[in-house]
Short mmCIF file of C-alpha atoms in Angstrom, two decimals:
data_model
loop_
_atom_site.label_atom_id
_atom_site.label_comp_id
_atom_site.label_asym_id
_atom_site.label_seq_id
_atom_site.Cartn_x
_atom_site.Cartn_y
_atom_site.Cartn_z
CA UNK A 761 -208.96 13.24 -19.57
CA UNK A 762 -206.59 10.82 -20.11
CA UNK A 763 -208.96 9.11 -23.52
CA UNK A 764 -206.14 9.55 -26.03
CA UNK A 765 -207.49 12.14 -27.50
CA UNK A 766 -206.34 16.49 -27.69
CA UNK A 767 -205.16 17.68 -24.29
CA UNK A 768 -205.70 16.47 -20.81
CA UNK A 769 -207.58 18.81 -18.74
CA UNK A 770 -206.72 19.24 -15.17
CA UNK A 771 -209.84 19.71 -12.84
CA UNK A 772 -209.49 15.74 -13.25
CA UNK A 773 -213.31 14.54 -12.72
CA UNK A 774 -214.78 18.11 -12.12
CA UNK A 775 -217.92 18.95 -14.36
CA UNK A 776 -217.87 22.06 -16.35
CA UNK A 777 -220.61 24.16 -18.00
CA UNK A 778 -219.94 26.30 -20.76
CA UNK A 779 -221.73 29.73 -21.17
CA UNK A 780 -221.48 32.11 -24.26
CA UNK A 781 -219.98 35.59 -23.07
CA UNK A 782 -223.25 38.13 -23.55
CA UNK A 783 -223.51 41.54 -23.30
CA UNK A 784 -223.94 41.70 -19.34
CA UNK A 785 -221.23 39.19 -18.75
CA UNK A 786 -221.76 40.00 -14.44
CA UNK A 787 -225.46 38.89 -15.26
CA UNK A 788 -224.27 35.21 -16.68
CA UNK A 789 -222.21 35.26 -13.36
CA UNK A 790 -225.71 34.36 -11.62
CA UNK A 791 -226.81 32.38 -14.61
CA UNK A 792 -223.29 29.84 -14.09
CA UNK A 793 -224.19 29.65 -10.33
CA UNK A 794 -228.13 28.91 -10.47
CA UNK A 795 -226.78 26.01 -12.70
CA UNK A 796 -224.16 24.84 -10.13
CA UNK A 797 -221.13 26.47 -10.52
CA UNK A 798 -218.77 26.79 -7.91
CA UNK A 799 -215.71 28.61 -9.68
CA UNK A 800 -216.01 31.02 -12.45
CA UNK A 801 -213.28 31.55 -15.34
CA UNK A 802 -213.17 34.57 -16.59
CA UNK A 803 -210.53 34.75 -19.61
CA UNK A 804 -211.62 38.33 -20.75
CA UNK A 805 -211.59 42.03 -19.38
CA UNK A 806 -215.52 43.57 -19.10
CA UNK A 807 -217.70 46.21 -18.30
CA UNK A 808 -217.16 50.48 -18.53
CA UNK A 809 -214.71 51.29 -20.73
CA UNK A 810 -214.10 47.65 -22.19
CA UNK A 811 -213.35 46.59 -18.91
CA UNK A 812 -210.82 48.77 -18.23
CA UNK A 813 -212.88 51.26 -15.13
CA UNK A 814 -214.71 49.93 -12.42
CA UNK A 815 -218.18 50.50 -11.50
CA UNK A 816 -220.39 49.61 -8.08
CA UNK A 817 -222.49 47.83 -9.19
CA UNK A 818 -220.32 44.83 -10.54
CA UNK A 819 -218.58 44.66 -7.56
CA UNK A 820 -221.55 44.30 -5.59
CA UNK A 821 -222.44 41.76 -7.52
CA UNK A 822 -219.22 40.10 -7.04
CA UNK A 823 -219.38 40.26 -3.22
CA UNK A 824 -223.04 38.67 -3.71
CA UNK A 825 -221.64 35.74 -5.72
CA UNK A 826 -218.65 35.65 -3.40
CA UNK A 827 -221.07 35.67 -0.30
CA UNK A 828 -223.03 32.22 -1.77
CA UNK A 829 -219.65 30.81 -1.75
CA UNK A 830 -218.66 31.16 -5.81
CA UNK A 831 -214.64 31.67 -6.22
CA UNK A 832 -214.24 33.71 -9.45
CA UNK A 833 -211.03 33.64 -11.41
CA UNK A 834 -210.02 36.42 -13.90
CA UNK A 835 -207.42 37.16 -16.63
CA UNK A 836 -205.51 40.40 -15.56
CA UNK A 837 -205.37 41.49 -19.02
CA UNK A 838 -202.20 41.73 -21.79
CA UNK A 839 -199.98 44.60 -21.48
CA UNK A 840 -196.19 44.96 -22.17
CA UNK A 841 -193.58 46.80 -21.01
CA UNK A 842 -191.77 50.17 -20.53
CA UNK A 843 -188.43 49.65 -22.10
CA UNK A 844 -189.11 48.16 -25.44
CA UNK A 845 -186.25 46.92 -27.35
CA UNK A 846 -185.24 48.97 -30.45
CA UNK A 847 -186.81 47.94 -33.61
CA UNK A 848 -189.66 45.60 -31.55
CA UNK A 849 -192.99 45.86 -32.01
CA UNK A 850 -195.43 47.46 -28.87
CA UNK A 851 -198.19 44.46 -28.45
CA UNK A 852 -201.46 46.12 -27.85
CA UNK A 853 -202.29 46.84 -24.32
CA UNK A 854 -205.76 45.96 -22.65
CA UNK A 855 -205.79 48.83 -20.37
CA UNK A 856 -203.71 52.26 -20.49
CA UNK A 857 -200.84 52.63 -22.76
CA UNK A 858 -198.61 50.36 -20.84
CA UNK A 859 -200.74 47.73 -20.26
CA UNK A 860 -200.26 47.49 -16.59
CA UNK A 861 -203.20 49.60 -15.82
CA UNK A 862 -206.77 47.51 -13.62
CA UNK A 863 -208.45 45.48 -15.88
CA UNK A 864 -211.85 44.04 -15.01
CA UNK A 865 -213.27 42.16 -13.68
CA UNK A 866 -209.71 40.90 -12.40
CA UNK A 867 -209.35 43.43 -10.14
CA UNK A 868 -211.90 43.73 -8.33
CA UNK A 869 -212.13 42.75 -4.72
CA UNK A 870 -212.97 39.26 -3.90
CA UNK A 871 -211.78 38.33 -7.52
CA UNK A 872 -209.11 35.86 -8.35
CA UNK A 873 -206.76 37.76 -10.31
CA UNK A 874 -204.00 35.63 -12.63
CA UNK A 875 -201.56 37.10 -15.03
CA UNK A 876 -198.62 34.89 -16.56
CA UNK A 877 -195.51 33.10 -16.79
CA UNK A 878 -193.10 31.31 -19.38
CA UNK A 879 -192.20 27.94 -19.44
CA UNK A 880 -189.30 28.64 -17.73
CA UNK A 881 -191.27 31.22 -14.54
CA UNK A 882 -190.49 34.61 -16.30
CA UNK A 883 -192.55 37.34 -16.87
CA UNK A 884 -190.94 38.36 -20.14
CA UNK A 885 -190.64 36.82 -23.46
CA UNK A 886 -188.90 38.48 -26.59
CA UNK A 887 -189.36 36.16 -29.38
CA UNK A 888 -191.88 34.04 -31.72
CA UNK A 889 -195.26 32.69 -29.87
CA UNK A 890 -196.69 31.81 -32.92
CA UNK A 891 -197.15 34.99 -33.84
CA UNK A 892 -196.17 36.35 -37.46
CA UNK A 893 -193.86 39.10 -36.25
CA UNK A 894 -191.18 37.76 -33.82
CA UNK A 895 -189.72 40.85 -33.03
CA UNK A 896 -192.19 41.79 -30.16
CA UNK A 897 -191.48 41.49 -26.58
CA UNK A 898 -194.42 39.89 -24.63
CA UNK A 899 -195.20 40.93 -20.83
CA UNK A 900 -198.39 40.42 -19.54
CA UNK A 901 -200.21 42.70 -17.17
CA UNK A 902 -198.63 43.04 -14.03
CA UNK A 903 -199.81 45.31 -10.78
CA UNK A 904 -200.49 44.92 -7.01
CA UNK A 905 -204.01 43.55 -8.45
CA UNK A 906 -202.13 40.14 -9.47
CA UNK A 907 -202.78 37.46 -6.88
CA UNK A 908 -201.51 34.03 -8.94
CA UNK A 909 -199.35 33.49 -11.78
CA UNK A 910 -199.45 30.61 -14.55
CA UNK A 911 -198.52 29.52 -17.96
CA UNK A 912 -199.61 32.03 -20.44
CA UNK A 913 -196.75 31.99 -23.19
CA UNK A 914 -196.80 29.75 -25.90
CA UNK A 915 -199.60 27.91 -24.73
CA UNK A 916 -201.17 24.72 -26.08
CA UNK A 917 -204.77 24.69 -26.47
CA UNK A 918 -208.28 23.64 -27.70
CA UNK A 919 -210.02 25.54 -30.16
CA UNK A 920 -213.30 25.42 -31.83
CA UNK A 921 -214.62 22.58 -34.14
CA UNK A 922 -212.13 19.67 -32.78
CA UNK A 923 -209.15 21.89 -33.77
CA UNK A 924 -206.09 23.02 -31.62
CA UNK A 925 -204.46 25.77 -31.05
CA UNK A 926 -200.08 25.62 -30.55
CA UNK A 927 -198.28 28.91 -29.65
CA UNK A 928 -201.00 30.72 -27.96
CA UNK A 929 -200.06 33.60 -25.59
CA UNK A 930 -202.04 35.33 -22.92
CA UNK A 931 -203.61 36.03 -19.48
CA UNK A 932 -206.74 34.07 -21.07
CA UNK A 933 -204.60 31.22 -21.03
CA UNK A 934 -203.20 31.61 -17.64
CA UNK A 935 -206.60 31.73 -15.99
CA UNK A 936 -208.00 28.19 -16.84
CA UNK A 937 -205.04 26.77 -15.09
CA UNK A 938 -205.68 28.49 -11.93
CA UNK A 939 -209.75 27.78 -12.29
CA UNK A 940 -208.85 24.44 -12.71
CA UNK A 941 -206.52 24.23 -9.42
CA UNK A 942 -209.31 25.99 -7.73
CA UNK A 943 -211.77 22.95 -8.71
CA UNK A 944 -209.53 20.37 -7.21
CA UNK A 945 -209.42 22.46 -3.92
CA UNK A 946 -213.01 23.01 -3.97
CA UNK A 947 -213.48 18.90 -4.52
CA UNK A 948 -211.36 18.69 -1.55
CA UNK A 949 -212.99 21.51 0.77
CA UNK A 950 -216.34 22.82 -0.79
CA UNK A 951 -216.58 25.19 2.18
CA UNK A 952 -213.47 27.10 0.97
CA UNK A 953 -214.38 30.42 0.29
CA UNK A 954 -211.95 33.12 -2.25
CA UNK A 955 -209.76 34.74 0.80
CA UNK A 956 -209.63 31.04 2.12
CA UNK A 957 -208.91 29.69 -1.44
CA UNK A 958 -206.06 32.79 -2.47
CA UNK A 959 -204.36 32.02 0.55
CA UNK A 960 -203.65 28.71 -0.03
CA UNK A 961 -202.84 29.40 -3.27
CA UNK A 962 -200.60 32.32 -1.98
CA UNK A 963 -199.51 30.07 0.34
CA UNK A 964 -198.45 26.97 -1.91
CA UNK A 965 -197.24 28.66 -5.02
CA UNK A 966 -193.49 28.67 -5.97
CA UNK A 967 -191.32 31.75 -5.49
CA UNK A 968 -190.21 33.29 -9.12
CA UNK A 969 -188.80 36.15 -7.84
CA UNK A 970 -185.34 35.40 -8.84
CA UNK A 971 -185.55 34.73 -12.26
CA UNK A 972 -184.62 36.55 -15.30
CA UNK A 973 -186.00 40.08 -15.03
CA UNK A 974 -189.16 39.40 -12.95
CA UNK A 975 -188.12 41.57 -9.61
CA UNK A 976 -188.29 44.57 -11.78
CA UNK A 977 -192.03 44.79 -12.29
CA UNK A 978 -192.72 44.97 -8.78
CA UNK A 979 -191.41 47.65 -5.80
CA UNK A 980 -189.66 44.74 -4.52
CA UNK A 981 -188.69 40.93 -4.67
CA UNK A 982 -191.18 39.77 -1.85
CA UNK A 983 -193.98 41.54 -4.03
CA UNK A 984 -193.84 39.05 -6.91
CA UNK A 985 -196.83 36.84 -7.04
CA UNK A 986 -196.24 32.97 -6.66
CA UNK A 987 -196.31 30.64 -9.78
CA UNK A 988 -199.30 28.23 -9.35
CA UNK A 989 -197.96 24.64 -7.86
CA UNK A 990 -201.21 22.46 -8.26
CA UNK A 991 -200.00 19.61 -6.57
CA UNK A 992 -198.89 22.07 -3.21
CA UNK A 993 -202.28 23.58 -3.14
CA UNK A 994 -204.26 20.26 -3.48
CA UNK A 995 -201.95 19.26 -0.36
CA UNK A 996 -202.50 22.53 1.29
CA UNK A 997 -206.36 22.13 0.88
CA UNK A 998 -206.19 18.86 3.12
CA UNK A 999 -204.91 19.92 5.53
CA UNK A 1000 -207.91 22.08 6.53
CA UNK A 1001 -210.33 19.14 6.58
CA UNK A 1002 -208.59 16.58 7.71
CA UNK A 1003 -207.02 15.15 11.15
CA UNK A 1004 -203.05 14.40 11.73
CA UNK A 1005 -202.19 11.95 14.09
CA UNK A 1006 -198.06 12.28 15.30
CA UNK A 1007 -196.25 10.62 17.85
CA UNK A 1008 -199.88 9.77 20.07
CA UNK A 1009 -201.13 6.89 21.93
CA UNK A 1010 -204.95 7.24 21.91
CA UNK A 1011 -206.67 5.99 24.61
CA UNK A 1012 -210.74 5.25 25.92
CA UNK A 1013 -213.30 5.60 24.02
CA UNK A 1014 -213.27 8.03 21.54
CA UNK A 1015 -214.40 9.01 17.99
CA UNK A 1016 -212.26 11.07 15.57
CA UNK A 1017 -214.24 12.40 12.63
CA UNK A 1018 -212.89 15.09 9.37
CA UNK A 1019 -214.53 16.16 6.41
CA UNK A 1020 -211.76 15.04 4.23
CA UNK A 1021 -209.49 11.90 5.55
CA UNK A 1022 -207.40 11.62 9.17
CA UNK A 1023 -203.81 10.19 8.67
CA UNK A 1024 -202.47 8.00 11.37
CA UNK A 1025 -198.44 6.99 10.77
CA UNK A 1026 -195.89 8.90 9.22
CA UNK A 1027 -197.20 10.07 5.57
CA UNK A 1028 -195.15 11.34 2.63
CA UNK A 1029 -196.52 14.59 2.03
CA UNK A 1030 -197.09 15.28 5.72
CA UNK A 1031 -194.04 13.88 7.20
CA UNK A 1032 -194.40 17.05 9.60
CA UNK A 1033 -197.84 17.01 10.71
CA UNK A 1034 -197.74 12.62 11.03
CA UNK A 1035 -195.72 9.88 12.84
CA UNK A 1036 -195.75 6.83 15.29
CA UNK A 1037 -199.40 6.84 16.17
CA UNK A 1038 -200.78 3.70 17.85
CA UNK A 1039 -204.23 2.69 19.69
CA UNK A 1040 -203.98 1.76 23.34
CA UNK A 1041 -204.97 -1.86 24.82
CA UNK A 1042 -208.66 -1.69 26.36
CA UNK A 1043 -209.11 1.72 24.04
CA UNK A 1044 -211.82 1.76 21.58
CA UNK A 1045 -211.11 3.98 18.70
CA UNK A 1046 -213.27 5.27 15.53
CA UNK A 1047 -211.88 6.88 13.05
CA UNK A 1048 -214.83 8.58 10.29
CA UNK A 1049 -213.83 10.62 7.43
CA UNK A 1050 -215.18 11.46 4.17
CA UNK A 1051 -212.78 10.43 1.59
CA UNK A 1052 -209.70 8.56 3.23
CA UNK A 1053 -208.02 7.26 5.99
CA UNK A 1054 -204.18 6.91 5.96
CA UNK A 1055 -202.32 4.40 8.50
CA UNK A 1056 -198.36 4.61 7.91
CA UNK A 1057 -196.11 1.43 8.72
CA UNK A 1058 -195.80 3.02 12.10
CA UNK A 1059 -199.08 3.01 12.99
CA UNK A 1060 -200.24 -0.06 15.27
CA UNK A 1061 -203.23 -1.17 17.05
CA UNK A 1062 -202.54 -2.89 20.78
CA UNK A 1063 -203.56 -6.47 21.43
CA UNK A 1064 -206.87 -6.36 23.19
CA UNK A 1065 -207.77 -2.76 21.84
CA UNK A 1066 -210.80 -2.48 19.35
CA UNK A 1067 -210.46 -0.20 16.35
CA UNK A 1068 -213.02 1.07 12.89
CA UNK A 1069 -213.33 3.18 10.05
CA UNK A 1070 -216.59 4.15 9.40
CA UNK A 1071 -217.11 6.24 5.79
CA UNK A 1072 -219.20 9.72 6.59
CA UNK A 1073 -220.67 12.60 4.99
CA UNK A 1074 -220.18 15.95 6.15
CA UNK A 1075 -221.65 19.37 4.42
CA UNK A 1076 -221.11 23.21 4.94
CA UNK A 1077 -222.39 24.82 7.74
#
C-alpha cells in the first residue's frame, strides 16, 4: 500500500495468504486457518449444484471454522432483475432464473454474505461496465441472505501477471472490500467473532434505502442492507475494547486497563462517549492499554496527584 505502484489495498498492514480454489473449496477453509487465517474471502458460489443447494455437511463445517473464531465472507452471487428493459440483454444468473435465488456458501449461517452497490449506492445499473454489449441491465443478487453491501460495479482491479483490470462488475468484487473491513476490525478486536463482527458492520453501515430504485428489491425500506462505511466500523470496533472517560474526577488508587486504548478528554470521533476528565490531588491513577491512550485538551491531572501509562498485552479468553 501506498508504494506508487497498481491499487492501494485496504486491510492497511494485514498479511494475506493466497490459496488456489480446489475441488473441495470447504476443505481449503481448514487449510487457510491451520496457516493463520482469521477472515476468509470467498468471491465464488460452491458446492451441490454449483453452489447453488445447500448441504450439512458444509455448514457444519462452517460452524466449526466459525467456532475457532474464523469470520468468513462470501459473494452472494450475480443475478438480475424481473423487469428487464425492452431490447436489453438478461446477464446470466448464478442461481435460479432470476438470479436472486441462495447461493453458496454466502448463505449459509454464520457466513458473511455481501452483494453490491454502484458508485453512487444503487443496486441497479443499465449501461456499459466494460462489457461489449451495453444494453444489459446489471443487478446483483439480492435476498434476505444479504447481510453487507459494497462496490461491485465498474470496479477497478488487479489481475494476473502485473496487469489490471478497469470496468469489472460483480459480487466477487464486492466481497474483498468487506474482507478487508473485517481485517481492520479483527486488528482492532481479535476476539470478535461473525455475529459480533455483522453487527457492527450492520450497525455502522450507511442507509441506501432511498436511492434510485433500491426499496424495490426488498418487502420494505428498513430491509435494505447497509452500504459498508469502513471508517464507522473501525470506530465501532473500539469501542468494544476500549475505556471512555466523560465528565469524571477519578480518585484513590486505582488502575484502568482495555485491550485496545482508554480515552480521557473530549475526542473527535467519540465526542459522546468522552469529555472533561481530570485526576484528583492525592489520587494515584494508571492507565494500561494495548494500543493507545487518548487525553483531550480537557483532560488535567491535579497538583500533588501521581499519574502513568503503562503499554500491556491482553489476549482472548
Amino acid at each position: 500500500t501506498n508504494n506508487n505502484k497498481g491499487i492501494s489495498g485496504m486491510g492497511y498492514n494485514c498479511r494475506l495468504i493466497l490459496i488456489g480454489r480446489g475441488w473441495n473449496v470447504y476443505d481449503q477453509m481448514f487449510e487457510a486457518y491451520n496457516n493463520g487465517a482469521s477472515v476468509i474471502s470467498c468471491s465464488f458460489l460452491a458446492g451441490r449444484s454449483g453452489g447453488c443447494l445447500s448441504d450439512p455437511s458444509d455448514q457444519a463445517k462452517i460452524d466449526m471454522l466459525n467456532d475457532l473464531g474464523v469470520v468468513i465472507v462470501a459473494s452472494a452471487g450475480n443475478g438480475t432483475r424481473h423487469d428487464i428493459p425492452s431490447g436489453a440483454v438478461e446477464p446470466r444468473a448464478s442461481c435460479g432464473n432470476l438470479g436472486n435465488d441462495y447461493g453458496y456458501p454466502a448463505s449459509y449461517d454464520n457466513v458473511i454474505c455481501v452483494s453490491s452497490t454502484t458508485s453512487e449506492d444503487k443496486l441497479e445499473l443499465y449501461g456499459c461496465c466494460g462489457d461489449a454489449n451495453c444494453s444489459v441491465w446489471y443487478v446483483h443478487t439480492q435476498n434476505n441472505k444479504v447481510d453487507i453491501l459494497a462496490p461491485g460495479f465498474c470496479v477497478s482491479a488487479c489481475g494476473n501477471n502485473n496487469s489490471y483490470y478497469t470496468n469489472r462488475g460483480g459480487t466477487s468484487f464486492s466481497t474483498p472490500f468487506v474482507a478487508s473491513a473485517i481485517g481492520l476490525i479483527k486488528s482492532i478486536n481479535p476476539c470478535l467473532k461473525t455475529p459480533q463482527v455483522e453487527t457492527i458492520l450492520k450497525n455502522s453501515g450507511d442507509d441506501v434505502s432511498a436511492i434510485g430504485n433500491n426499496a424495490s428489491y426488498y418487502p420494505s425500506p428498513s430491509l435494505v442492507p447497509k452500504r459498508l462505511n469502513v471508517y464507522k466500523a473501525v470506530l465501532e470496533a473500539i469501542k468494544t475494547v476500549s475505556l471512555f472517560f466523560k465528565n469524571q474526577t477519578l480518585t484513590g488508587t486505582n488502575i484502568y486497563q482495555a485491550s485496545y486504548g482508554i480515552y480521557a478528554g473530549t475526542h473527535p470521533d467519540f465526542q459522546t462517549l468522552t469529555g472533561s476528565t481530570s485526576i484528583a490531588a492525592n489520587s494515584n491513577i494508571t492507565f494500561k492499554a494495548t494500543e493507545e491512550v487518548y487525553l483531550g485538551g480537557d483532560f488535567e491531572v491535579q497538583s500533588g496527584a501521581e499519574f502513568e501509562i503503562i503499554p500491556t498485552q491482553v489476549s482472548c479468553q
